[in-house]
Coordinates of C-alpha atoms in Angstrom, one line a residue:
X294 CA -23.3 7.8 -12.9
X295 CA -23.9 4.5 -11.4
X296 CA -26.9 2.0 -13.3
X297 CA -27.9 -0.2 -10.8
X298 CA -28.5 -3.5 -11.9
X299 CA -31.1 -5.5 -10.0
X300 CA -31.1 -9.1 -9.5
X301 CA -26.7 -9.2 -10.4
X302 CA -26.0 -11.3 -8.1
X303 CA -29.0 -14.0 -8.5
X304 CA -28.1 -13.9 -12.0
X305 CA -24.6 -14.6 -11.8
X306 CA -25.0 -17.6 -9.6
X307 CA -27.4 -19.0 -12.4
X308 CA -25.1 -18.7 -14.8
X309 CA -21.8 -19.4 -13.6
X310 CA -22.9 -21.2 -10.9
X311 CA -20.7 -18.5 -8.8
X312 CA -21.9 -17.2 -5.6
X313 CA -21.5 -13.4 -5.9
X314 CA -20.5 -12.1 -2.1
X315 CA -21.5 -8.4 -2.9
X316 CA -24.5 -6.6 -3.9
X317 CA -22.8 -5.2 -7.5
X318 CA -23.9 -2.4 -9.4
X319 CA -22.4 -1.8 -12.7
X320 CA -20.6 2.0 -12.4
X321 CA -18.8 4.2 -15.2
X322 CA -16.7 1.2 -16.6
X323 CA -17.6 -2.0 -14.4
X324 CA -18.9 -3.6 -11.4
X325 CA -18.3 -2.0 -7.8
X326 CA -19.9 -3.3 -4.9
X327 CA -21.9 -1.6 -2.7
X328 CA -21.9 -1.2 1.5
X329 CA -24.0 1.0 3.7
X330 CA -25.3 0.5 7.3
X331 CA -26.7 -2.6 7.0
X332 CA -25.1 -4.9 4.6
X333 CA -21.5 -5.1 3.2
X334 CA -19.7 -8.0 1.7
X335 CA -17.1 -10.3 3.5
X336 CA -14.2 -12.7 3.2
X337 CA -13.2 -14.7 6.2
X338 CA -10.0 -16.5 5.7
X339 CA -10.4 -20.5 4.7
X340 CA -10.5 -23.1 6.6
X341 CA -10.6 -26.3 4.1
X342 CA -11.0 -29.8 4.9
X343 CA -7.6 -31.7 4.8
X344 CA -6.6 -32.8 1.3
X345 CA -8.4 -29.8 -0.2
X346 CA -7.4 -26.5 -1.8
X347 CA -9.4 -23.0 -1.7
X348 CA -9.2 -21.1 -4.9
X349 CA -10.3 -17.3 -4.3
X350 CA -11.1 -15.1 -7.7
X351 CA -11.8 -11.8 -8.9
X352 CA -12.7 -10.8 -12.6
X353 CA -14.3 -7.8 -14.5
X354 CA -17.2 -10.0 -14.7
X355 CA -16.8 -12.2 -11.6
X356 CA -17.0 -9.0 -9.0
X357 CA -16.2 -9.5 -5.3
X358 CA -14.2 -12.4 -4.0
X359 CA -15.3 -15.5 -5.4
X360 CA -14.0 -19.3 -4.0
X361 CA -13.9 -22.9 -4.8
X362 CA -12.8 -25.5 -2.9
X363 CA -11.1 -28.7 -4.7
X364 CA -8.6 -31.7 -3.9
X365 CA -5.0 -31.6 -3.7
X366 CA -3.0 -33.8 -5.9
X367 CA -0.3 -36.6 -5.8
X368 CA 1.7 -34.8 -8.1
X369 CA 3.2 -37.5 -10.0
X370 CA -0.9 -38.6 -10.7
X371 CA -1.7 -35.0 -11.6
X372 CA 1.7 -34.4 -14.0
X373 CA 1.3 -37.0 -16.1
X374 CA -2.6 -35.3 -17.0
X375 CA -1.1 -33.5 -20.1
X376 CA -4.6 -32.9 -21.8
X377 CA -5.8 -30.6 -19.1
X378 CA -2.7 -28.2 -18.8
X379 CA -1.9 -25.1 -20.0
X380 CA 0.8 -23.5 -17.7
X381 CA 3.2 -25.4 -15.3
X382 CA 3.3 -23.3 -12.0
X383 CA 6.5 -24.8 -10.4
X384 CA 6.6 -23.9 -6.5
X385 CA 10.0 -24.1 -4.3
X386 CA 9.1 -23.6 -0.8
X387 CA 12.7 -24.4 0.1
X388 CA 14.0 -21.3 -1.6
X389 CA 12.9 -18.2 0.4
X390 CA 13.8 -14.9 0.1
X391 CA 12.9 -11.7 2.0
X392 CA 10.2 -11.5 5.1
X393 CA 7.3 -9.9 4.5
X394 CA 5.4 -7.0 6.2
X395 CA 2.3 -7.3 4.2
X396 CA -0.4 -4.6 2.4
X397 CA -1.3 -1.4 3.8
X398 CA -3.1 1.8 3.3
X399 CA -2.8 5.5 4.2
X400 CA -4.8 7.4 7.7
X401 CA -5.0 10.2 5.5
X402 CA -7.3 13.6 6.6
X403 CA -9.2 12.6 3.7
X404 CA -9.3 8.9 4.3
X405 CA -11.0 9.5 7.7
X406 CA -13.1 12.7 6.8
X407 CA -14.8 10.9 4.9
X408 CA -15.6 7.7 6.7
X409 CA -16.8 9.7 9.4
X410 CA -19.5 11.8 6.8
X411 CA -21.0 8.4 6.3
X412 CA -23.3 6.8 9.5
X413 CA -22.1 5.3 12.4
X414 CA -22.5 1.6 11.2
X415 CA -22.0 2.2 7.7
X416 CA -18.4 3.8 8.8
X417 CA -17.5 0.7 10.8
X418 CA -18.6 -1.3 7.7
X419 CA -15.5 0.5 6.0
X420 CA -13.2 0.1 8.2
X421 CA -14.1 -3.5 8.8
X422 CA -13.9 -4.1 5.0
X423 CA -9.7 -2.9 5.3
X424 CA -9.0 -4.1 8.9
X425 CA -11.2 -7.3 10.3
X426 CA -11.0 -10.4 10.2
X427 CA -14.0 -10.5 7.7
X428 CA -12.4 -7.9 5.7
X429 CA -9.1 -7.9 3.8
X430 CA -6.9 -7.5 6.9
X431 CA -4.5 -5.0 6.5
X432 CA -1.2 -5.4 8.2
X433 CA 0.5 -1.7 7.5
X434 CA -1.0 1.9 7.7
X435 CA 0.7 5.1 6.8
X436 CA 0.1 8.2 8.7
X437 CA 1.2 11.5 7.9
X438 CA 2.6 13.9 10.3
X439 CA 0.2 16.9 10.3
X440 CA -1.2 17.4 6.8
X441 CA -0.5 15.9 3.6
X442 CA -1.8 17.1 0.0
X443 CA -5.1 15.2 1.3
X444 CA -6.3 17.6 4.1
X445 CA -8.4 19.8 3.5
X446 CA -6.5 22.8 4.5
X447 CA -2.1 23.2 4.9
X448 CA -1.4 23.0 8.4
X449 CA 2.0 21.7 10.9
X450 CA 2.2 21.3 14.5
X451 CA 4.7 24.5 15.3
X452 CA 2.8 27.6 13.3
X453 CA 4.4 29.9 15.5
X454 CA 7.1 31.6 13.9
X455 CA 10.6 31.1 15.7
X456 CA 9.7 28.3 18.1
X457 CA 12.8 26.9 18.0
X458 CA 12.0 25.1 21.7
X459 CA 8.9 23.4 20.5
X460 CA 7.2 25.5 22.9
X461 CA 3.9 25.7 21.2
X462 CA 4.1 22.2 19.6
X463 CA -0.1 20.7 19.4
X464 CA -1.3 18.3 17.7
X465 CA -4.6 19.3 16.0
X466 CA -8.0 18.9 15.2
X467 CA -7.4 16.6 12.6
X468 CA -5.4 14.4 15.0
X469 CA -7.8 14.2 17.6
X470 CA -11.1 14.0 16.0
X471 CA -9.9 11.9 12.9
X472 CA -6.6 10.5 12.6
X473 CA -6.1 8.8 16.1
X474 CA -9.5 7.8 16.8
X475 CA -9.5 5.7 12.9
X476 CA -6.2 4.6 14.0
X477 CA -7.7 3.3 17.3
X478 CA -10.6 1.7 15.6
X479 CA -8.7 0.0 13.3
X480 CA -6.3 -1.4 15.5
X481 CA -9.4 -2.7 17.4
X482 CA -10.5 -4.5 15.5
X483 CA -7.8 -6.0 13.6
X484 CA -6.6 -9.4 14.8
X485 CA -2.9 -8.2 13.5
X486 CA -0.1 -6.1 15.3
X487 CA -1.0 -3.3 13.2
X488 CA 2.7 -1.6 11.7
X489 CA 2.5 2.4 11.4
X490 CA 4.9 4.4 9.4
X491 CA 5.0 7.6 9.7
X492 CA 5.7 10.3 7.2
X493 CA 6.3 13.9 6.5
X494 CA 5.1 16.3 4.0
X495 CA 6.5 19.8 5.0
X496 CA 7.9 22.1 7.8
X497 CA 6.5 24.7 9.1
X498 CA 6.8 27.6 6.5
X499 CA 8.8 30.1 8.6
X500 CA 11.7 27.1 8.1
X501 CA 12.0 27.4 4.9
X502 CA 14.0 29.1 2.3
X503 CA 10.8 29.8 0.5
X504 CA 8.6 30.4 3.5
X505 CA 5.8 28.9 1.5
X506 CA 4.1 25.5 2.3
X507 CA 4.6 24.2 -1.1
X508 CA 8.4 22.9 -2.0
X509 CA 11.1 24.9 -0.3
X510 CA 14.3 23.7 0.9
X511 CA 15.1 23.4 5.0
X512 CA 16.9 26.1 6.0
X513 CA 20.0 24.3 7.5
X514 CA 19.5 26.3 11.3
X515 CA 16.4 24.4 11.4
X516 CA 17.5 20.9 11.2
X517 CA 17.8 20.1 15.0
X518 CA 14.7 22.1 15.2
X519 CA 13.2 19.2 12.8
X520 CA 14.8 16.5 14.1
X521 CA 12.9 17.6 17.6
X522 CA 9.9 18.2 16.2
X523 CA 9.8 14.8 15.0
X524 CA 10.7 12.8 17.9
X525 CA 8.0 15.3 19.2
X526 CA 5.4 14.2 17.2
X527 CA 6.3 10.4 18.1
X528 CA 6.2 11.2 21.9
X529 CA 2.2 12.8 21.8
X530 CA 0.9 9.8 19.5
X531 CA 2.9 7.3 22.2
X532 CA 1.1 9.2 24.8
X533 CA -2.6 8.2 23.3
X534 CA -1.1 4.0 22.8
X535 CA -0.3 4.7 19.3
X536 CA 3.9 3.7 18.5
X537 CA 5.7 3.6 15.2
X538 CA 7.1 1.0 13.0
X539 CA 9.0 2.8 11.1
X540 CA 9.2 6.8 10.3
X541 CA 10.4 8.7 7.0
X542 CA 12.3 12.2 7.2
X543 CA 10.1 13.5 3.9
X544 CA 7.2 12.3 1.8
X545 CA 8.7 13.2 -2.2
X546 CA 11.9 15.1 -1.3
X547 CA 13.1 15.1 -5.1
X548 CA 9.9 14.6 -7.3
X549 CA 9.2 18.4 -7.2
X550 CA 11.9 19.1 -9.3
X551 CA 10.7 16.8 -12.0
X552 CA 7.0 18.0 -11.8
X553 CA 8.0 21.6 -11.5
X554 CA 5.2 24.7 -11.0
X555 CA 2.3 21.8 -11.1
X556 CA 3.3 20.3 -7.9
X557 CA 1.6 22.2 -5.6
X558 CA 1.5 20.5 -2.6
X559 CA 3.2 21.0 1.2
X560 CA 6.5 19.7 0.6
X561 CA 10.4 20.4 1.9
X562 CA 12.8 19.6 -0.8
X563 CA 16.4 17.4 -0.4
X564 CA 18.9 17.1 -2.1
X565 CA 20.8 13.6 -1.1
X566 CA 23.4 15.3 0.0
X567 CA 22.0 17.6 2.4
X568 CA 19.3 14.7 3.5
X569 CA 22.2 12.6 4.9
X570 CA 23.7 15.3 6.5
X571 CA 20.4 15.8 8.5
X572 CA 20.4 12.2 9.4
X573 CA 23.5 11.6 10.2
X574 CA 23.9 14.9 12.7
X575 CA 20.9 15.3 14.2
X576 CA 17.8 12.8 13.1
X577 CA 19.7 9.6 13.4
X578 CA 21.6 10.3 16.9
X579 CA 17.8 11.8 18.2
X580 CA 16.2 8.8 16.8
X581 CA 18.7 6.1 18.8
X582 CA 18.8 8.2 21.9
X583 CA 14.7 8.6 22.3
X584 CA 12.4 6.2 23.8
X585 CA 11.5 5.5 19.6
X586 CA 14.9 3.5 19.1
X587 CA 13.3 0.6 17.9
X588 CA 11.8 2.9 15.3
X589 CA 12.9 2.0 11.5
X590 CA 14.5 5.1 9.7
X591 CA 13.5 5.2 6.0
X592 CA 14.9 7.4 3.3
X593 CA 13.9 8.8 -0.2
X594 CA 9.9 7.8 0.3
X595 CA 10.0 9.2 -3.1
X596 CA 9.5 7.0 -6.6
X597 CA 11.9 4.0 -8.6
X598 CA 13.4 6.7 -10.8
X599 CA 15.9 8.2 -7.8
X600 CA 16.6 5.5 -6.2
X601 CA 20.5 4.6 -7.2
X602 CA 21.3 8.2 -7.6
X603 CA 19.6 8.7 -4.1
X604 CA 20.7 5.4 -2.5
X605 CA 24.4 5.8 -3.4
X606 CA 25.2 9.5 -2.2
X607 CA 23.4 9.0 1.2
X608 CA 24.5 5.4 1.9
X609 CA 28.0 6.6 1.0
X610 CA 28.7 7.8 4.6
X611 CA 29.0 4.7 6.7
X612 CA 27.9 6.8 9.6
X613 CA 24.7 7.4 8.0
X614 CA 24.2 3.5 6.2
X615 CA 24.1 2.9 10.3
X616 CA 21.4 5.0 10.9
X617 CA 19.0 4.1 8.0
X618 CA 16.8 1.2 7.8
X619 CA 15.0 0.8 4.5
X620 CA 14.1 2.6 1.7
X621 CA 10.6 3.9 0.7
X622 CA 8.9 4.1 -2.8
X623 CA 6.2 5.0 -4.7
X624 CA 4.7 3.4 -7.6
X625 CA 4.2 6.4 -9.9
X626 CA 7.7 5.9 -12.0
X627 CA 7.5 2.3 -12.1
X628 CA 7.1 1.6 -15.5
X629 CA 9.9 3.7 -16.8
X630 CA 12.5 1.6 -15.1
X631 CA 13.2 -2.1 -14.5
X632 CA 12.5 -3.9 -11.2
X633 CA 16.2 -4.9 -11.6
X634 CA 16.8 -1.8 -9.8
X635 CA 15.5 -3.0 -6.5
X636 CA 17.5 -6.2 -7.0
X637 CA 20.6 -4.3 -7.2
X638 CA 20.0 -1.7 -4.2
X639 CA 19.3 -4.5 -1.9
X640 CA 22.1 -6.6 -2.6
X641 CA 24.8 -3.6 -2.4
X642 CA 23.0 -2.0 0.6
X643 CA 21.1 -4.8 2.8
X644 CA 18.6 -2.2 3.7
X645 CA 14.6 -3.6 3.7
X646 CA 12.6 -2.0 0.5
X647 CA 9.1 -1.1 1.0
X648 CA 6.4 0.6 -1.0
X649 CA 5.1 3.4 0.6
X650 CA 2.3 5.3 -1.9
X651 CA 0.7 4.4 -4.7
X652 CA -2.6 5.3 -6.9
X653 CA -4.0 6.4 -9.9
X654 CA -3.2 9.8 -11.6
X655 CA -3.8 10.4 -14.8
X656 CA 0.2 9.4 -16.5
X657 CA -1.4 5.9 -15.5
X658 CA -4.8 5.7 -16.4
X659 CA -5.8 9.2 -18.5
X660 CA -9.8 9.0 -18.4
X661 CA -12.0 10.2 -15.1
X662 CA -10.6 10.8 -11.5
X663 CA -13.0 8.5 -10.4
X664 CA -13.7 5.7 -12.6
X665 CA -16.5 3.3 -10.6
X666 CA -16.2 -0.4 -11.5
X667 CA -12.5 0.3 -13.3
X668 CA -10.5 -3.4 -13.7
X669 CA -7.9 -1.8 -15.7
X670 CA -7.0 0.3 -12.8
X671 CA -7.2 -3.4 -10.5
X672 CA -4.8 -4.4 -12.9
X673 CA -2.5 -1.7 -12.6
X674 CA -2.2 -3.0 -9.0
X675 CA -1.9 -6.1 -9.3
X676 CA 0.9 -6.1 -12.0
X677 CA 2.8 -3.6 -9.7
X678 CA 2.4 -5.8 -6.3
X679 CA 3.5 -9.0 -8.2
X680 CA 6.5 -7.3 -9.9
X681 CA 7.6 -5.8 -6.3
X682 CA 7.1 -7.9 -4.0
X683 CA 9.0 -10.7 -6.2
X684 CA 12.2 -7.8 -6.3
X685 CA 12.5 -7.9 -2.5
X686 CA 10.0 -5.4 -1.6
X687 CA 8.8 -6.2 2.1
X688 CA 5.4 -4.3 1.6
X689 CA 2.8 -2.5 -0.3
X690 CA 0.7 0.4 1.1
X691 CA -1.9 2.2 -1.1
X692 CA -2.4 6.2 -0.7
X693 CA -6.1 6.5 0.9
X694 CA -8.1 4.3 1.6
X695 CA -11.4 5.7 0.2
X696 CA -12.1 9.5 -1.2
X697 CA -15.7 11.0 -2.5
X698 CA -17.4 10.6 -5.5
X699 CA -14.9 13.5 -6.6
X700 CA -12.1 12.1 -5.4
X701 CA -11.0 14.2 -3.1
X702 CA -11.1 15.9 -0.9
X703 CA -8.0 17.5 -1.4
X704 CA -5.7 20.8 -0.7
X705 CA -5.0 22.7 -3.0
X706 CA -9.0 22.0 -4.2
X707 CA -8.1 20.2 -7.4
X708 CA -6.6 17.1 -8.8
X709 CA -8.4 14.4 -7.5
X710 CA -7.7 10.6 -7.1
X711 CA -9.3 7.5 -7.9
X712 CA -9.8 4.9 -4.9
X713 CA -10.4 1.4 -4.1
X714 CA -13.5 2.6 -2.2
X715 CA -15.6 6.0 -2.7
X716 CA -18.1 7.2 -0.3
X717 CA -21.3 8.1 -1.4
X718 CA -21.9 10.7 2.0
X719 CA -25.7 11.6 0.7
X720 CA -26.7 7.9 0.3
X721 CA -24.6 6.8 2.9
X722 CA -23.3 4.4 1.5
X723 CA -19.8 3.2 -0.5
X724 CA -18.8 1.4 -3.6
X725 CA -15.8 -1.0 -3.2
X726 CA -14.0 -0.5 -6.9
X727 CA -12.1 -3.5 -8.3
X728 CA -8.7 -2.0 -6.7
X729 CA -9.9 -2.9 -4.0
X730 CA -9.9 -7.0 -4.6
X731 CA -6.9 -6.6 -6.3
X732 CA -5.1 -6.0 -3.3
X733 CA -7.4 -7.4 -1.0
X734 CA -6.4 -10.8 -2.6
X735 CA -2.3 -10.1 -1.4
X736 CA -3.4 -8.3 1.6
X737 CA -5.9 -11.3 3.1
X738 CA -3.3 -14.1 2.6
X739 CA 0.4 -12.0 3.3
X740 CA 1.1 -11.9 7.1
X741 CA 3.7 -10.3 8.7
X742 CA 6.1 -13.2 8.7
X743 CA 5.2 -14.6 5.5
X744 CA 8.2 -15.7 3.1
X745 CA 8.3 -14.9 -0.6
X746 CA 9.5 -18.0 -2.4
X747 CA 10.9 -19.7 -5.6
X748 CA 7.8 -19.7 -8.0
X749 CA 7.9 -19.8 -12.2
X750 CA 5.3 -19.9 -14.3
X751 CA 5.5 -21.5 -18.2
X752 CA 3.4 -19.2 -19.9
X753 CA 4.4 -15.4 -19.8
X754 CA 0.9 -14.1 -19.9
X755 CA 0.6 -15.7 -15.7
X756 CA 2.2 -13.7 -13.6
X757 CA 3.0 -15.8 -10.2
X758 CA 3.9 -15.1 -7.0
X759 CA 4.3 -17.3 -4.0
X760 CA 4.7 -17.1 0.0
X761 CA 4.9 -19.1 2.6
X762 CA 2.7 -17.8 5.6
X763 CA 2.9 -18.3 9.3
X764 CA 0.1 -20.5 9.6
X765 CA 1.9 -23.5 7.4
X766 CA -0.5 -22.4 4.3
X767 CA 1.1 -21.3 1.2
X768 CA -0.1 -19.0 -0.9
X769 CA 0.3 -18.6 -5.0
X770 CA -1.3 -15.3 -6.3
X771 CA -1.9 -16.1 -10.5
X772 CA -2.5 -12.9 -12.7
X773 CA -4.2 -14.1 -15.9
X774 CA -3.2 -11.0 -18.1
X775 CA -4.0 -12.7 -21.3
X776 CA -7.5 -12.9 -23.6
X777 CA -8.0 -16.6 -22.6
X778 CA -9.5 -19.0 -19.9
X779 CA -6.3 -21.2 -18.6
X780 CA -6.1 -24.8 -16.8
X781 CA -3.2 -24.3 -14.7
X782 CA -1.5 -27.2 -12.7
X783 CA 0.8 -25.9 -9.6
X784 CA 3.4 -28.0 -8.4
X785 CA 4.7 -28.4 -5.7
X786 CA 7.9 -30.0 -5.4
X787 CA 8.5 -30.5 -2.0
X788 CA 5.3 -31.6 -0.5
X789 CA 4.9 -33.3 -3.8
X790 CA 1.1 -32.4 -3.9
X791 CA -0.1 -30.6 -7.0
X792 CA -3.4 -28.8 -7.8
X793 CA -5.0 -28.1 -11.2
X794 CA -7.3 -25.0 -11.1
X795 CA -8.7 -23.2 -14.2
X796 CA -8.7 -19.6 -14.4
X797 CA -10.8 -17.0 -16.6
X798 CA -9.0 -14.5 -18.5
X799 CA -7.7 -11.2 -17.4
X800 CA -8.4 -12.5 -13.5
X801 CA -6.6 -12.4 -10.1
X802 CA -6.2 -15.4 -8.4
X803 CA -5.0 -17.0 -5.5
X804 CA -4.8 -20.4 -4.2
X805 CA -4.2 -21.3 -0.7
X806 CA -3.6 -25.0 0.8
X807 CA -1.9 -26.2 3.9

């Protein structure tokens, strides 16, 4: 049930003397803003006078982006201001560490069903709101190969039992009158090279041991047959202009087991073993010797929890270390085990780490599928994207990019997911959910060729992280996790400028100067 709340944003200006961008409404637990046809917020990227420093910020009670503009510092002038200063931020742009993809979200059946149930202008307000340059600017977008567990029906490209020769290989319906055209759209109006990964969730159902859609082994006969298939599916989305970045040989190949009965979902299970088999014999030499050789090959795609186990049986074939490109993971284990892990994988292996899939289910946030105006679940993100993207992850990419008011839809019909935005189909229009600042505040000021480096912070309770971007700005993102308002002074120590900025408590921040 969403309260609307006339006047918000007048008021808020009063009284904080903050100009609200959005037209808020105050939903099941906070503020979301509303879109529709005719008017949706926007955040074009800063352009401040020399000297000066733009600070964006987003709070349970500060909705939308919010800026201030104010002067950079001679640091030793600014330093020796102890009375203001709470936390130190220390910056090291001279210490960098791994290139950066950026932020992403998922082309899911879902994701574009139900942008196109909503009008013709307030749809291309959506997409706008992810993609343009008055948007949050996405730079990575996940598309599943034929249907995912957010379709609305179980379908793959080779139904026809025993078609060994890809003889009756089609893309579908979904393809053609959802997933390519978004894709198209988005790419359109983007200002970014847009990167596309994409991802599998099952085989057809006569190739597998179950013969089932939901998890079943590969029957080993059929791995050329999938390796094919594959590169097929590549070769009819080149066909419409659309390449890859980077493609994953299973969405969740081990999390089944763990789940058990309740996952329910299209899936082909691997073992490690047998998964670097497949790549090695048939995936991996297809891969190199089709027109997709500048593809990247990721493994697991599945969460924290495998990844040693998973990283050091496959990797432990040189053959196949050759082959594979990065890793993929999802968010959903992350708190039951350290960050350390991604330290250690990358330094033994030297593959590139990437998030793939991430969002709310219940484990993380018991309460409604769909909680409107949600800042715990904002800070959920948050705390996840700064823990890891400063352990060498590349990129982030959430799971859709905006579901109903039910969450869904979804196949089978049950088990919905929160998202940053939900579609409102009836009123025509959509509520942006704080989830969707959260990341919209690493995903507007990462580029593809931005550097994470050296950044501490003195008090625990901010969590910092820093990057150096393409355009000679650099960029330190402040979470303010604590119960208090903080005066914060960042330093940095080789341009010797420093800038004092004050942020409210429980808040994402991020300052940006050139």
């Amino acid at each position: 049930m969403i309260f609307i709340i006339g006047l918000l944003c007048q008021i808020l200006s009063v009284t904080t003397g903050v100009d609200v961008p959005c037209a808020a409404r105050f939903g099941d637990s906070g503020y979301v803003c509303v879109c529709n046809a005719t008017y949706c917020d926007t955040l074009n990227y800063p352009s401040p006078p020399a000297g000066q420093f733009t600070h964006i910020f987003t709070s349970n009670h500060t909705p939308g982006f919010n800026s201030a503009q104010g002067p950079v510092g001679y640091h030793q002038n600014v330093l020796t201001d102890e009375q203001y200063t709470t936390a130190i931020i220390t910056v090291n742009t001279t210490e960098k560490f791994q290139k950066l993809k950026g932020i992403g979200g998922s082309f899911t059946d879902s994701f574009c069903l139900n942008m196109k149930n909503l009008s013709e202008a307030a749809g291309r307000n959506l997409l706008s709101s992810y993609f343009s340059s008055t948007g949050i600017e996405y730079k990575l977008g996940r598309v599943p190969i034929a249907s995912s567990d957010f379709s609305t029906r179980t379908y793959t490209y080779d139904d026809t039992v025993g078609d060994t020769a890809l003889k009756y290989f089609n893309l579908t319906e979904e393809d053609f009158l959802l997933k390519i055209p978004t894709i198209e759209a988005a790419k359109a109006l983007s200002r970014h090279n847009l990167s596309l990964i994409g991802a599998t969730w099952t085989s057809p159902s006569w190739t597998k041991t179950n013969k089932n859609f939901p998890p079943g082994y590969l029957q080993k006969e059929y791995y050329q047959y999938w390796a094919q298939y594959l590169i097929r599916f590549l070769d009819e989305y080149s066909k419409v202009g659309i390449d890859f970045w980077a493609v994953s040989a299973g969405n969740e190949p081990i999390n089944p087991f763990i789940i058990g009965k309740m996952f329910d979902i299209n899936s082909v299970l691997w073992m490690p073993m047998d998964h670097r088999k497949f790549v090695k014999d048939h995936l991996g030499p297809l891969l190199q010797a089709s027109p997709h050789n500048t593809t990247k090959l990721i493994t697991l795609d599945d969460a924290r929890w495998y990844l040693l186990w998973w990283m050091d049986t496959v990797m432990r074939d040189p053959e196949v270390a050759d082959y594979i490109d990065g890793v993929a993971l999802h968010w959903y284990r992350d708190t039951q085990c350290p960050p350390d892990l991604l330290d250690q994988v990358f330094r033994q292996y030297n593959k590139f780490i990437i998030y793939t899939e991430a969002c709310i289910i219940p484990r993380l946030d018991p309460g409604l599928t769909v909680d409107l105006g949600s800042w715990r679940r904002a800070e959920i993100y948050i705390t996840d994207i700064i823990e890891v993207l400063n352990h060498w992850s590349v990129g982030f990419m959430d799971w859709n990019m905006a579901l109903n008011t039910q969450g869904g839809p979804r196949y089978p019909p049950h088990g919905g997911t929160d998202s940053p935005i939900i579609v409102n189909a009836s009123a025509d229009e959509f509520y942006k959910n704080p989830m969707f600042y959260g990341l919209g505040h690493f995903s507007k000021f990462i580029a593809e060729g931005s550097y994470r480096v050296n950044s501490t912070s003195t008090l625990p309770a901010i969590k910092v992280l820093t990057t150096i971007n393409p355009d000679g700005s650099t960029s330190v993102f402040l979470y303010n996790q604590g119960e208090n308002n903080t005066n914060i002074l960042i330093n940095d120590i080789n341009k010797r400028t420093a800038i004092r900025v004050n942020i409210t408590a429980r808040s994402m921040n991020t300052v940006v100067w050139w």
